[in-house]
PDB file of C-alpha atoms and ligand atoms in Angstrom:
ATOM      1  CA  UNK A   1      22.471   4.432   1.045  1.00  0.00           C
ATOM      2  CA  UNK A   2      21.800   7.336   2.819  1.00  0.00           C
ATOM      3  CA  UNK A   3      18.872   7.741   5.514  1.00  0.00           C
ATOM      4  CA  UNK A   4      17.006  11.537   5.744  1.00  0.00           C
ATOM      5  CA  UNK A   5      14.379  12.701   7.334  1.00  0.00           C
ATOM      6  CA  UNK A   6      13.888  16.051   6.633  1.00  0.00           C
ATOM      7  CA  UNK A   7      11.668  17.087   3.929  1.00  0.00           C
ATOM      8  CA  UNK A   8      13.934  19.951   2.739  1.00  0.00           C
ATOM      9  CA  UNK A   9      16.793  17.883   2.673  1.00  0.00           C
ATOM     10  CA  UNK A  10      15.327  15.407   0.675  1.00  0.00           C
ATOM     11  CA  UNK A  11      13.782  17.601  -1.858  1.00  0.00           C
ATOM     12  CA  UNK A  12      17.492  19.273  -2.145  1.00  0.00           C
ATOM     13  CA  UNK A  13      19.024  16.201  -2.728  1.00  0.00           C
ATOM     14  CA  UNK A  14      16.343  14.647  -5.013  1.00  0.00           C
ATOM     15  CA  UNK A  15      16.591  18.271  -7.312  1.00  0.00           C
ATOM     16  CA  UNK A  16      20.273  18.021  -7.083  1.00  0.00           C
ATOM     17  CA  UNK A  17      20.012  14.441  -8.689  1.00  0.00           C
ATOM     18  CA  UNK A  18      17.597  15.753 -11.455  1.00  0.00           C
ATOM     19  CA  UNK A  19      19.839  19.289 -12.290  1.00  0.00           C
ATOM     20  CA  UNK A  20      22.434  16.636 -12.910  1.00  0.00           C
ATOM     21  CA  UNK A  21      20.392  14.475 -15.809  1.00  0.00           C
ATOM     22  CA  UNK A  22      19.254  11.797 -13.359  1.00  0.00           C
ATOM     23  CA  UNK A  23      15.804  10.700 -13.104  1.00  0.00           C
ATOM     24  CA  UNK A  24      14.413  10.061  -9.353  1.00  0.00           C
ATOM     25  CA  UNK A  25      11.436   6.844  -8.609  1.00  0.00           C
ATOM     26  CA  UNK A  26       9.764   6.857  -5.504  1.00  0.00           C
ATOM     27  CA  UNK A  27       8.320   3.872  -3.700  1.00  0.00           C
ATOM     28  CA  UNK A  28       6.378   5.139  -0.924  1.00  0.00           C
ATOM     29  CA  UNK A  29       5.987   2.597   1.966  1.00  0.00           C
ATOM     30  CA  UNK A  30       4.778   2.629   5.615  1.00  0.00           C
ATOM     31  CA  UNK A  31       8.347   0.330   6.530  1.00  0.00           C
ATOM     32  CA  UNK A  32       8.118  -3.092   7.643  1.00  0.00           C
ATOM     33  CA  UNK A  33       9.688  -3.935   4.121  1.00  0.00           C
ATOM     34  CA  UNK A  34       9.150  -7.579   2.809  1.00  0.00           C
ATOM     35  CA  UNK A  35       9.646  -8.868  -0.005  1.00  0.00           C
ATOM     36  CA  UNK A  36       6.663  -7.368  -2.193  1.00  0.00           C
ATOM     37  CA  UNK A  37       8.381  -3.847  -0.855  1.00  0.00           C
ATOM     38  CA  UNK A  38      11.866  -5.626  -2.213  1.00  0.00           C
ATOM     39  CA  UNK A  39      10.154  -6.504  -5.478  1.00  0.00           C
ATOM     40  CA  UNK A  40       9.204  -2.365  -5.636  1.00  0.00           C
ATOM     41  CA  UNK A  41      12.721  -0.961  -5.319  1.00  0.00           C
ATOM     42  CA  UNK A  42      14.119  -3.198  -7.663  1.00  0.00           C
ATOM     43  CA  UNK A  43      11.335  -2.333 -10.075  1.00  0.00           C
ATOM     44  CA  UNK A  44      11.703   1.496  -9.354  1.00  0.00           C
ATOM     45  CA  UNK A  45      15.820   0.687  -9.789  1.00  0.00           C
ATOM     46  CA  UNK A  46      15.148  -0.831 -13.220  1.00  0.00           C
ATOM     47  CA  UNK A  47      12.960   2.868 -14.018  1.00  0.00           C
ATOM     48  CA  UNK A  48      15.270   5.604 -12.910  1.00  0.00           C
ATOM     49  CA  UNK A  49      18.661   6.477 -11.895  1.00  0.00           C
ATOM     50  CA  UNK A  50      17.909   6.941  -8.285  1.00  0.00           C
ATOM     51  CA  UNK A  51      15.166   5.365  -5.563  1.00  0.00           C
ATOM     52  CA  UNK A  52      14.065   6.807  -2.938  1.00  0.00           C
ATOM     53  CA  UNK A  53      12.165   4.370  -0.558  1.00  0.00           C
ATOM     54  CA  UNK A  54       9.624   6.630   1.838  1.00  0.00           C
ATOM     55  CA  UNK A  55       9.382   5.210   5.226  1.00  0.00           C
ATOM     56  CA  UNK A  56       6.445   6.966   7.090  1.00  0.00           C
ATOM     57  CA  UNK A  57       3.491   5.770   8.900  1.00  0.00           C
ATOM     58  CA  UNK A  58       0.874   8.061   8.322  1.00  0.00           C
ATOM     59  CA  UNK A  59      -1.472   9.280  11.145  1.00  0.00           C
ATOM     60  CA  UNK A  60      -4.211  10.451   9.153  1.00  0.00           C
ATOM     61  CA  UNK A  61      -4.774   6.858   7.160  1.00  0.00           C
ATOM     62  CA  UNK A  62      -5.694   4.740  10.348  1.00  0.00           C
ATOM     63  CA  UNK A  63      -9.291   4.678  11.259  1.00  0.00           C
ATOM     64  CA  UNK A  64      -8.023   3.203  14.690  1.00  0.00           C
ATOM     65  CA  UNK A  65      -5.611   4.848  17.321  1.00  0.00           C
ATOM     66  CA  UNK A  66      -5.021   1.008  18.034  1.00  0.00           C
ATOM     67  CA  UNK A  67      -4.130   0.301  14.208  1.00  0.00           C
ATOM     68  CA  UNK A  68      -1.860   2.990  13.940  1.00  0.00           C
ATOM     69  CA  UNK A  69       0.148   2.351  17.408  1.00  0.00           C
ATOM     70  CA  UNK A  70       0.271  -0.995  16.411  1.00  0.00           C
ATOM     71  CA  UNK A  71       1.602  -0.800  12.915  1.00  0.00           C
ATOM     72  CA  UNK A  72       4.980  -2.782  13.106  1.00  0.00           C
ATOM     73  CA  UNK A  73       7.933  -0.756  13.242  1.00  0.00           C
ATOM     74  CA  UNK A  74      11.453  -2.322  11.708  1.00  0.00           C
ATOM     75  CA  UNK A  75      14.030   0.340  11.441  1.00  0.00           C
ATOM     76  CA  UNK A  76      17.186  -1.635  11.119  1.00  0.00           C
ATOM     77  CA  UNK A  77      15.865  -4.158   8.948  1.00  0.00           C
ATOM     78  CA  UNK A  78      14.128  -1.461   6.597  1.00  0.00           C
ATOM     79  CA  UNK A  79      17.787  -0.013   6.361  1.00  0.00           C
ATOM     80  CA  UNK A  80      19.011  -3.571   5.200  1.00  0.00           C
ATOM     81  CA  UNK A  81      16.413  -4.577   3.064  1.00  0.00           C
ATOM     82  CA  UNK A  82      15.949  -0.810   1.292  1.00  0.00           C
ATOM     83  CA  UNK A  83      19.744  -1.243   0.621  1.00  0.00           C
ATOM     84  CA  UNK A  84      20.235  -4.161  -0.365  1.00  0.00           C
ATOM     85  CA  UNK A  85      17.159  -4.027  -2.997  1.00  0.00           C
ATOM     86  CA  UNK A  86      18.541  -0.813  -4.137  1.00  0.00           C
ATOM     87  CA  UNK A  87      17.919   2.265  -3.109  1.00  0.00           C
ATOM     88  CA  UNK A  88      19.646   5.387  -2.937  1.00  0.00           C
ATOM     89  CA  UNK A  89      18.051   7.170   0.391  1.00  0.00           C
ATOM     90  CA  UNK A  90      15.840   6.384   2.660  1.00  0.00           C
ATOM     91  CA  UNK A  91      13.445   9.142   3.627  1.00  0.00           C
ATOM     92  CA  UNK A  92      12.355   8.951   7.201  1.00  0.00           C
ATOM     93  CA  UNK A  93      10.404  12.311   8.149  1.00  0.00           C
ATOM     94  CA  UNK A  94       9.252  12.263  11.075  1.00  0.00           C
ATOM     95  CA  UNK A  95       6.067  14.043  11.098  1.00  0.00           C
ATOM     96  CA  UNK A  96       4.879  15.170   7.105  1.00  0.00           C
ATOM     97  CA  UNK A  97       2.110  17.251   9.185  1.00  0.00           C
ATOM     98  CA  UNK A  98       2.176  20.729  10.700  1.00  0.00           C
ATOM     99  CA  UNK A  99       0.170  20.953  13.997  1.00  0.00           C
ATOM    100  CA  UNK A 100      -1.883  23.527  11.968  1.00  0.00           C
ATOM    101  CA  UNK A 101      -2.184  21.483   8.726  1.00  0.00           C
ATOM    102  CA  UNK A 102      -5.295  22.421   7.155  1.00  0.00           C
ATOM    103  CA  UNK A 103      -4.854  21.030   3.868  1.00  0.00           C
ATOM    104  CA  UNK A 104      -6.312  17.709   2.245  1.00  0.00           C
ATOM    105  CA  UNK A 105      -5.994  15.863  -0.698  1.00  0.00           C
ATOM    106  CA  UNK A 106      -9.645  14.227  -1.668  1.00  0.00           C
ATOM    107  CA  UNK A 107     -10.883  11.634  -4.476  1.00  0.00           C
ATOM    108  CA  UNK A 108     -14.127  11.088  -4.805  1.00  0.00           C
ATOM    109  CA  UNK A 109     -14.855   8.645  -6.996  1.00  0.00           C
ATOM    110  CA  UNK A 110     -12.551   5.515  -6.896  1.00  0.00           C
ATOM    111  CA  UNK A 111     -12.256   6.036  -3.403  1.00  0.00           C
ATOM    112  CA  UNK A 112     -16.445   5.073  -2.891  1.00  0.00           C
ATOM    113  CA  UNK A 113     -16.992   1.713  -2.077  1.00  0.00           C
ATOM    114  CA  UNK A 114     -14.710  -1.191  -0.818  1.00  0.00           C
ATOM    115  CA  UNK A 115     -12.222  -0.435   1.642  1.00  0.00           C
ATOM    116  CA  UNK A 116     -13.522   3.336   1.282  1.00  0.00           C
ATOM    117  CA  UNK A 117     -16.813   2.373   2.744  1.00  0.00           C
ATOM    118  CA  UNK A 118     -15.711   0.579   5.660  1.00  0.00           C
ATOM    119  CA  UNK A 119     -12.609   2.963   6.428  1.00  0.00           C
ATOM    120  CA  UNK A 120     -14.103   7.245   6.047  1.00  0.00           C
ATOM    121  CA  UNK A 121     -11.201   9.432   4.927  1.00  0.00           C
ATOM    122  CA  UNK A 122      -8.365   6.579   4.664  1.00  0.00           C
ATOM    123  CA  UNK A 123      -8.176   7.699   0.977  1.00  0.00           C
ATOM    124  CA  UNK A 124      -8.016  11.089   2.299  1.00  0.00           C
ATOM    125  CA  UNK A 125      -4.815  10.160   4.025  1.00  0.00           C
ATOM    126  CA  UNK A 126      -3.281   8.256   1.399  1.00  0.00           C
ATOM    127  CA  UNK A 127      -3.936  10.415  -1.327  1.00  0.00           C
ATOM    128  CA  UNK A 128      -2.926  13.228   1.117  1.00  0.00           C
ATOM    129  CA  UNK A 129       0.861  11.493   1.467  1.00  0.00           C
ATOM    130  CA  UNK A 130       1.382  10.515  -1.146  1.00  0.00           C
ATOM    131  CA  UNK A 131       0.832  14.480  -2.516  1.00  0.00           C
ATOM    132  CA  UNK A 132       3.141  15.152   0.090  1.00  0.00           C
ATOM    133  CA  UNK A 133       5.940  12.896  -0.541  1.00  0.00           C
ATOM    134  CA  UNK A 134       5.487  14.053  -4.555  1.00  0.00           C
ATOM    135  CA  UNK A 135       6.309  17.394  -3.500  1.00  0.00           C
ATOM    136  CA  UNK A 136       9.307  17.006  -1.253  1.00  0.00           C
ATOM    137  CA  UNK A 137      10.644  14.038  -3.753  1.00  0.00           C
ATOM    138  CA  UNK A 138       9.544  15.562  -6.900  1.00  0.00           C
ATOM    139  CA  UNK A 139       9.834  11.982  -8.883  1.00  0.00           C
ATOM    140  CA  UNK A 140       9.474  10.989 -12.414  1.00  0.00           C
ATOM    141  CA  UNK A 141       8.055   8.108 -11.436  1.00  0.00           C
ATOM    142  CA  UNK A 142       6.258   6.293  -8.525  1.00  0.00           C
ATOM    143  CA  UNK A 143       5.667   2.359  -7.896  1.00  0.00           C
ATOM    144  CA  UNK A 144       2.941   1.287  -6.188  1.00  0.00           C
ATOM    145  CA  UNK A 145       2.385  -2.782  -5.101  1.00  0.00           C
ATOM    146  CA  UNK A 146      -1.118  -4.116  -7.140  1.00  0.00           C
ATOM    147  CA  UNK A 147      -2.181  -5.501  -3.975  1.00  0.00           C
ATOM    148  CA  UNK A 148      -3.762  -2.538  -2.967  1.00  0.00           C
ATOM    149  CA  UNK A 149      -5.671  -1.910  -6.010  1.00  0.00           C
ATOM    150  CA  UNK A 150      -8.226   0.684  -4.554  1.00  0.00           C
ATOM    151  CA  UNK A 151      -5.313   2.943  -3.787  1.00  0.00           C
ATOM    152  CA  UNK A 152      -3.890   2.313  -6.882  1.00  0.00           C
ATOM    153  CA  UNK A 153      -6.456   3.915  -8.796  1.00  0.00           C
ATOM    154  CA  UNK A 154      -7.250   6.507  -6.324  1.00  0.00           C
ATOM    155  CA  UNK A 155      -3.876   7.531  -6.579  1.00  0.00           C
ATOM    156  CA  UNK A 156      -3.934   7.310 -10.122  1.00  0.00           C
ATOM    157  CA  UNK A 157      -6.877   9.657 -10.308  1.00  0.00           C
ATOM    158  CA  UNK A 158      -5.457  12.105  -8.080  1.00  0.00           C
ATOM    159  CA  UNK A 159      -2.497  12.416 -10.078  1.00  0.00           C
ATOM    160  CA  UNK A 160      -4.552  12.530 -13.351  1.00  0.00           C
ATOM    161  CA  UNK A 161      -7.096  15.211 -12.019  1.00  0.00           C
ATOM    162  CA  UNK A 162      -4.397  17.458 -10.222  1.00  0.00           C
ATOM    163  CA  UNK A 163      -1.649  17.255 -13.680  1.00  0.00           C
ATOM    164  CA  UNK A 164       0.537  16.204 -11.678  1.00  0.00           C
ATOM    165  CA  UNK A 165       4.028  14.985 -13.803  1.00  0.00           C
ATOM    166  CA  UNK A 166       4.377  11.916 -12.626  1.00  0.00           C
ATOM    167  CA  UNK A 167       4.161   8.390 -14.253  1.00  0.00           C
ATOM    168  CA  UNK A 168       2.389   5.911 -11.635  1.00  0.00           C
ATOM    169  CA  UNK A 169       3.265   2.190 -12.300  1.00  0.00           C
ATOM    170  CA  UNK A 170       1.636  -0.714 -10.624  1.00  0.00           C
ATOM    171  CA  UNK A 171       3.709  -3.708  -9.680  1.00  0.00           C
ATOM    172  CA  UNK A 172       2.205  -7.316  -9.354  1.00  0.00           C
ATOM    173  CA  UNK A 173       0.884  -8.260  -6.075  1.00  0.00           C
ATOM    174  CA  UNK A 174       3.979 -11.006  -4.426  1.00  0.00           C
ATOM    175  CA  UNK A 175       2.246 -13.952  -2.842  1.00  0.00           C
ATOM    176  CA  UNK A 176       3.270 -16.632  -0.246  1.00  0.00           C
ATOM    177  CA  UNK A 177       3.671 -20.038  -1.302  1.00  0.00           C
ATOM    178  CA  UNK A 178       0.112 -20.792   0.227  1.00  0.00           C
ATOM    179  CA  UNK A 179      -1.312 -17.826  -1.943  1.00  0.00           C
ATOM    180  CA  UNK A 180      -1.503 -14.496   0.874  1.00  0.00           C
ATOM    181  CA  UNK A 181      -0.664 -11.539  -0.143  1.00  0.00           C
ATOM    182  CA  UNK A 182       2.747 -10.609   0.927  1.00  0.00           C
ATOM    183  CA  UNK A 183       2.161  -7.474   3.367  1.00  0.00           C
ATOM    184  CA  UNK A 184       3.507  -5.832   7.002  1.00  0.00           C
ATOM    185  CA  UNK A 185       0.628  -6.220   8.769  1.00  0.00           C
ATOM    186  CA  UNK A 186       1.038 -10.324   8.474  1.00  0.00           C
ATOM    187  CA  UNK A 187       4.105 -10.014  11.018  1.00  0.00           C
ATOM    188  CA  UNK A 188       0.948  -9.654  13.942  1.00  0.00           C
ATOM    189  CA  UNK A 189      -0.490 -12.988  12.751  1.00  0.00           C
ATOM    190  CA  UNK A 190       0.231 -15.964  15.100  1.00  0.00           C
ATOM    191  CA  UNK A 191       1.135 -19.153  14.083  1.00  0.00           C
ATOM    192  CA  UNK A 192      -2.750 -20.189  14.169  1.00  0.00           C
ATOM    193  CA  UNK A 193      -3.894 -16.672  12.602  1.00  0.00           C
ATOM    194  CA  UNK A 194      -1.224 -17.276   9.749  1.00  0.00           C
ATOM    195  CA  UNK A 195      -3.040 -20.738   8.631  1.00  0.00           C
ATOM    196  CA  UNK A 196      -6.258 -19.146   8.761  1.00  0.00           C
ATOM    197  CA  UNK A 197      -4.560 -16.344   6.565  1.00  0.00           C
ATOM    198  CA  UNK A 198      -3.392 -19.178   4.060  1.00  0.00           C
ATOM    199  CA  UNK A 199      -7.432 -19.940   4.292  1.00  0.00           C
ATOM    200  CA  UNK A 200      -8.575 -16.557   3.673  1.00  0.00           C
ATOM    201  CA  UNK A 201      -6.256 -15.897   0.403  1.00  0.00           C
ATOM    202  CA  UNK A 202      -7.485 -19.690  -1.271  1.00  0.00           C
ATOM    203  CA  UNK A 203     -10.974 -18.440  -0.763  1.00  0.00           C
ATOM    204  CA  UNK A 204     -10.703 -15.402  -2.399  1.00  0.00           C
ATOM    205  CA  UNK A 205      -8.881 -17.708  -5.437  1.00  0.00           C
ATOM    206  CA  UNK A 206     -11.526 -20.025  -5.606  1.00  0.00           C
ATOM    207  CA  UNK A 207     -14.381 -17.438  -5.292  1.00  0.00           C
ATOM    208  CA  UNK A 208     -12.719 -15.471  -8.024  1.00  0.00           C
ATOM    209  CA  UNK A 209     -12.596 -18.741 -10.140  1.00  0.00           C
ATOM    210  CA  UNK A 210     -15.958 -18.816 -10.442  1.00  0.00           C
ATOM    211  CA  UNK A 211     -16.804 -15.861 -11.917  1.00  0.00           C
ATOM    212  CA  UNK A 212     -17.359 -12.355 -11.766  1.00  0.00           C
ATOM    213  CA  UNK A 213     -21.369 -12.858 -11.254  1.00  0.00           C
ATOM    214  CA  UNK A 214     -21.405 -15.351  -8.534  1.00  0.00           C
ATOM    215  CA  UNK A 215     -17.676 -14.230  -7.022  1.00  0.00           C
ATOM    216  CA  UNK A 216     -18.810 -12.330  -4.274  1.00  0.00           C
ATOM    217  CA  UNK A 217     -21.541 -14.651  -3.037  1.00  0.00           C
ATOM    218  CA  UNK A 218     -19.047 -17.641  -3.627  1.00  0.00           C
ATOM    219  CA  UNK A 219     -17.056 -16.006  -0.521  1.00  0.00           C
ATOM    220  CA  UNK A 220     -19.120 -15.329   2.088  1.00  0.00           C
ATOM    221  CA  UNK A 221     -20.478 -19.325   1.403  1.00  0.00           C
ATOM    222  CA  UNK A 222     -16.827 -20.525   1.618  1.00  0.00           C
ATOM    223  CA  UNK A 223     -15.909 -18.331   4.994  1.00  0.00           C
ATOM    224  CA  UNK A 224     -19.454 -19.009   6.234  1.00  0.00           C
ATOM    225  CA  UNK A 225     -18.746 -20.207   9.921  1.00  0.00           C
ATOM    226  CA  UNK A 226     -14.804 -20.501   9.821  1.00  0.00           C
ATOM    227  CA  UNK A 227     -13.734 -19.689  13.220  1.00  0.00           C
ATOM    228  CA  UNK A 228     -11.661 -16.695  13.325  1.00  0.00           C
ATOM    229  CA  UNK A 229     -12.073 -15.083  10.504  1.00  0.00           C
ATOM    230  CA  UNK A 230     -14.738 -12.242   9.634  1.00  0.00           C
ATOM    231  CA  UNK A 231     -15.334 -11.268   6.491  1.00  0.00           C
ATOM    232  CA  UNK A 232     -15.734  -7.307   6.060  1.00  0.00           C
ATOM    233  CA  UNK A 233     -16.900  -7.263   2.044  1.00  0.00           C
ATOM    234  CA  UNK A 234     -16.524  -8.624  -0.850  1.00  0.00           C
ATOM    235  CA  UNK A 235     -17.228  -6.916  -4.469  1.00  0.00           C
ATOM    236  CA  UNK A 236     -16.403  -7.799  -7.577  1.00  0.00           C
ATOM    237  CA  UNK A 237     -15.570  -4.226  -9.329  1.00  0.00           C
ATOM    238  CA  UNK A 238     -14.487  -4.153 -12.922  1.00  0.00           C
ATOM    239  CA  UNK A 239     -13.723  -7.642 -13.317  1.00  0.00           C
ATOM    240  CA  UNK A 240     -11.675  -7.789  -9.825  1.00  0.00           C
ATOM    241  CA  UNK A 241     -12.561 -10.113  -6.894  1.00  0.00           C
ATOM    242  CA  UNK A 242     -11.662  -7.585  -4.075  1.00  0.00           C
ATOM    243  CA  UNK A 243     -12.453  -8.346  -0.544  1.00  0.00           C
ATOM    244  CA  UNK A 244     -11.151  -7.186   3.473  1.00  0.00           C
ATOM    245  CA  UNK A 245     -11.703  -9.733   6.577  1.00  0.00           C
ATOM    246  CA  UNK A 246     -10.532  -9.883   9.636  1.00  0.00           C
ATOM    247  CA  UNK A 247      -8.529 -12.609  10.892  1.00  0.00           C
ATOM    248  CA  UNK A 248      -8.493 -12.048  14.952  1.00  0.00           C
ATOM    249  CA  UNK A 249      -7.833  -8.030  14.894  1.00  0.00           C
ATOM    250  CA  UNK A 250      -6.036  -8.013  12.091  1.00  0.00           C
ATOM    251  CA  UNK A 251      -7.317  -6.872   8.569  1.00  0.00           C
ATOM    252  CA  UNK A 252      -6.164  -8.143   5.352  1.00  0.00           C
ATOM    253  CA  UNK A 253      -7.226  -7.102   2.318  1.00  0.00           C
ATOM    254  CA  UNK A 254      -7.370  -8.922  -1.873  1.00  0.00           C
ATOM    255  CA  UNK A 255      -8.397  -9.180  -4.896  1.00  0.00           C
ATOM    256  CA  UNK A 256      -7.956 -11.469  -7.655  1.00  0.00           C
ATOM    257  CA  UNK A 257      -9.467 -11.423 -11.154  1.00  0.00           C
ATOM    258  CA  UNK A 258     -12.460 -13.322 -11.775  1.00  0.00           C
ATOM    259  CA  UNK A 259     -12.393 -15.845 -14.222  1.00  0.00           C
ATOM    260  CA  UNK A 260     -13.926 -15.265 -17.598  1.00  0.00           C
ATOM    261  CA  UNK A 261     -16.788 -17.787 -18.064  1.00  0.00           C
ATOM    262  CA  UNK A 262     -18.199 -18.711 -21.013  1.00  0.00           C
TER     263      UNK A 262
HETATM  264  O1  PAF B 301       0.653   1.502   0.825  1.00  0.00           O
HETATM  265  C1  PAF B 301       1.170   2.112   1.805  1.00  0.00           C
HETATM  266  O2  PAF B 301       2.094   1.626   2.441  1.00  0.00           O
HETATM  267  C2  PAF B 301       0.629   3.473   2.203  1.00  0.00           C
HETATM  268  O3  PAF B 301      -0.744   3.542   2.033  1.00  0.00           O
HETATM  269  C3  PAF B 301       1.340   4.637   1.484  1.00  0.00           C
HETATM  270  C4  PAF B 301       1.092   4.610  -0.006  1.00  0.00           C
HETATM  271  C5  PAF B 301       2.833   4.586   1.777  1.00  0.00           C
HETATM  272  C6  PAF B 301       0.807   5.975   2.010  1.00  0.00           C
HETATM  273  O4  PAF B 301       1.016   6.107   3.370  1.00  0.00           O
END
């Protein structure tokens, strides 16, 4: 596995692939792989003939200096893990923005609500990247982890409204054996923060177990008064249990489907 991390380097190597008769998947991460990143490379190794496995942590998708500077960083280990699971380069860049960059990418409809209301213009960034890391990749296919649905279908829309040839597949959110959501920011938790994380994921279960009209409500009542952690929302949108709280500074984020009752 090779590393690069210049865009025109990438893009070369990714056309040279496709001149050749080989299709190209992208799974686009911020590093700090796990194993729900894992479960993504093997996916996008099963789709195409070659993975490339975007490392970058975007600037312009943190609402908070602190967030960003924060973000974990785990070079060697992404190396390991990206080659072991399969991947053919790892694509490093490191800065996707001029200092003049003037350009934006902007959804405005799937991006309302949810996460978009409590974070302005995080979809901007995303969808930004990820337009980015289309162009310089130029993929056949991209694979995106369930568990962050809203992006999911903001990404999906931008790619719809803008033509752009790429398929977009979603992969199944990977769980712990206590039920949260495999994802990097859990490597800040503490040991008591984790339990309280376990907490936070079997409310959002049980709240989506009872239904889509009561879900939401069902929440906030079970994490009324728990002791470190805040609850930031919780909607139930198309069928989908999705939520954000805060457990010490850290913000997690899921959504489960609600159960059907009769
Ligand atoms: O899901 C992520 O890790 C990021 O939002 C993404 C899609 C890599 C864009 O920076």
């Amino acid at each position: 596995m090779k590393i690069m991390t210049k865009p025109a380097e990438m893009q070369k190597a990714s056309l040279a692939w496709q001149r050749r008769g080989e299709s190209v998947a992208l799974v686009p991460t911020m590093g700090a792989l796990h194993e729900g990143h894992v479960a993504l490379i093997r996916r996008a190794a099963k789709l195409a003939d070659r993975v490339v496995v975007s490392a970058y942590v975007n600037p312009t998708q943190f609402n908070s200096r602190l967030d960003f500077k924060k973000y974990p960083h785990t070079s060697d280990w992404d190396f390991r893990c990206a080659r072991q699971a399969g991947a053919d380069v790892l694509f490093r860049p490191k800065s996707l923005y001029a200092k003049d960059a003037s350009t934006w990418v902007e959804e405005g409809a799937r991006a309302r609500g949810r996460c978009g209301a409590w974070r302005p213009d995080h979809f901007r960034g995303v969808a930004t990247v990820v337009v980015k890391l289309l162009g310089i990749v130029q993929p056949q296919v991209v694979v995106f982890g369930e568990k962050d649905l809203q992006q999911c279908e903001v990404v999906e829309r931008v790619v719809r409204d803008l033509f752009l040839p790429v398929r977009i597949v979603r992969h199944p959110t990977i769980r712990e054996a206590d039920g949260l959501a495999l994802s990097s920011r859990n490597l800040r938790l503490n040991s008591i923060q984790r339990r309280l994380a376990g907490r936070w994921a079997g409310a959002v279960r049980e709240a989506a177990g009872s239904g889509a009209r009561v879900g939401a409500v069902k929440l906030r009542v079970l994490l009324r008064g728990v002791n470190g952690i805040r609850l930031e929302y919780a909607e139930v949108v198309e069928g989908h249990l999705c939520a954000a709280a805060y457990v010490g500074k850290i913000r997690l984020i899921d959504h489960r489907r609600c159960r059907e009752k009769s």
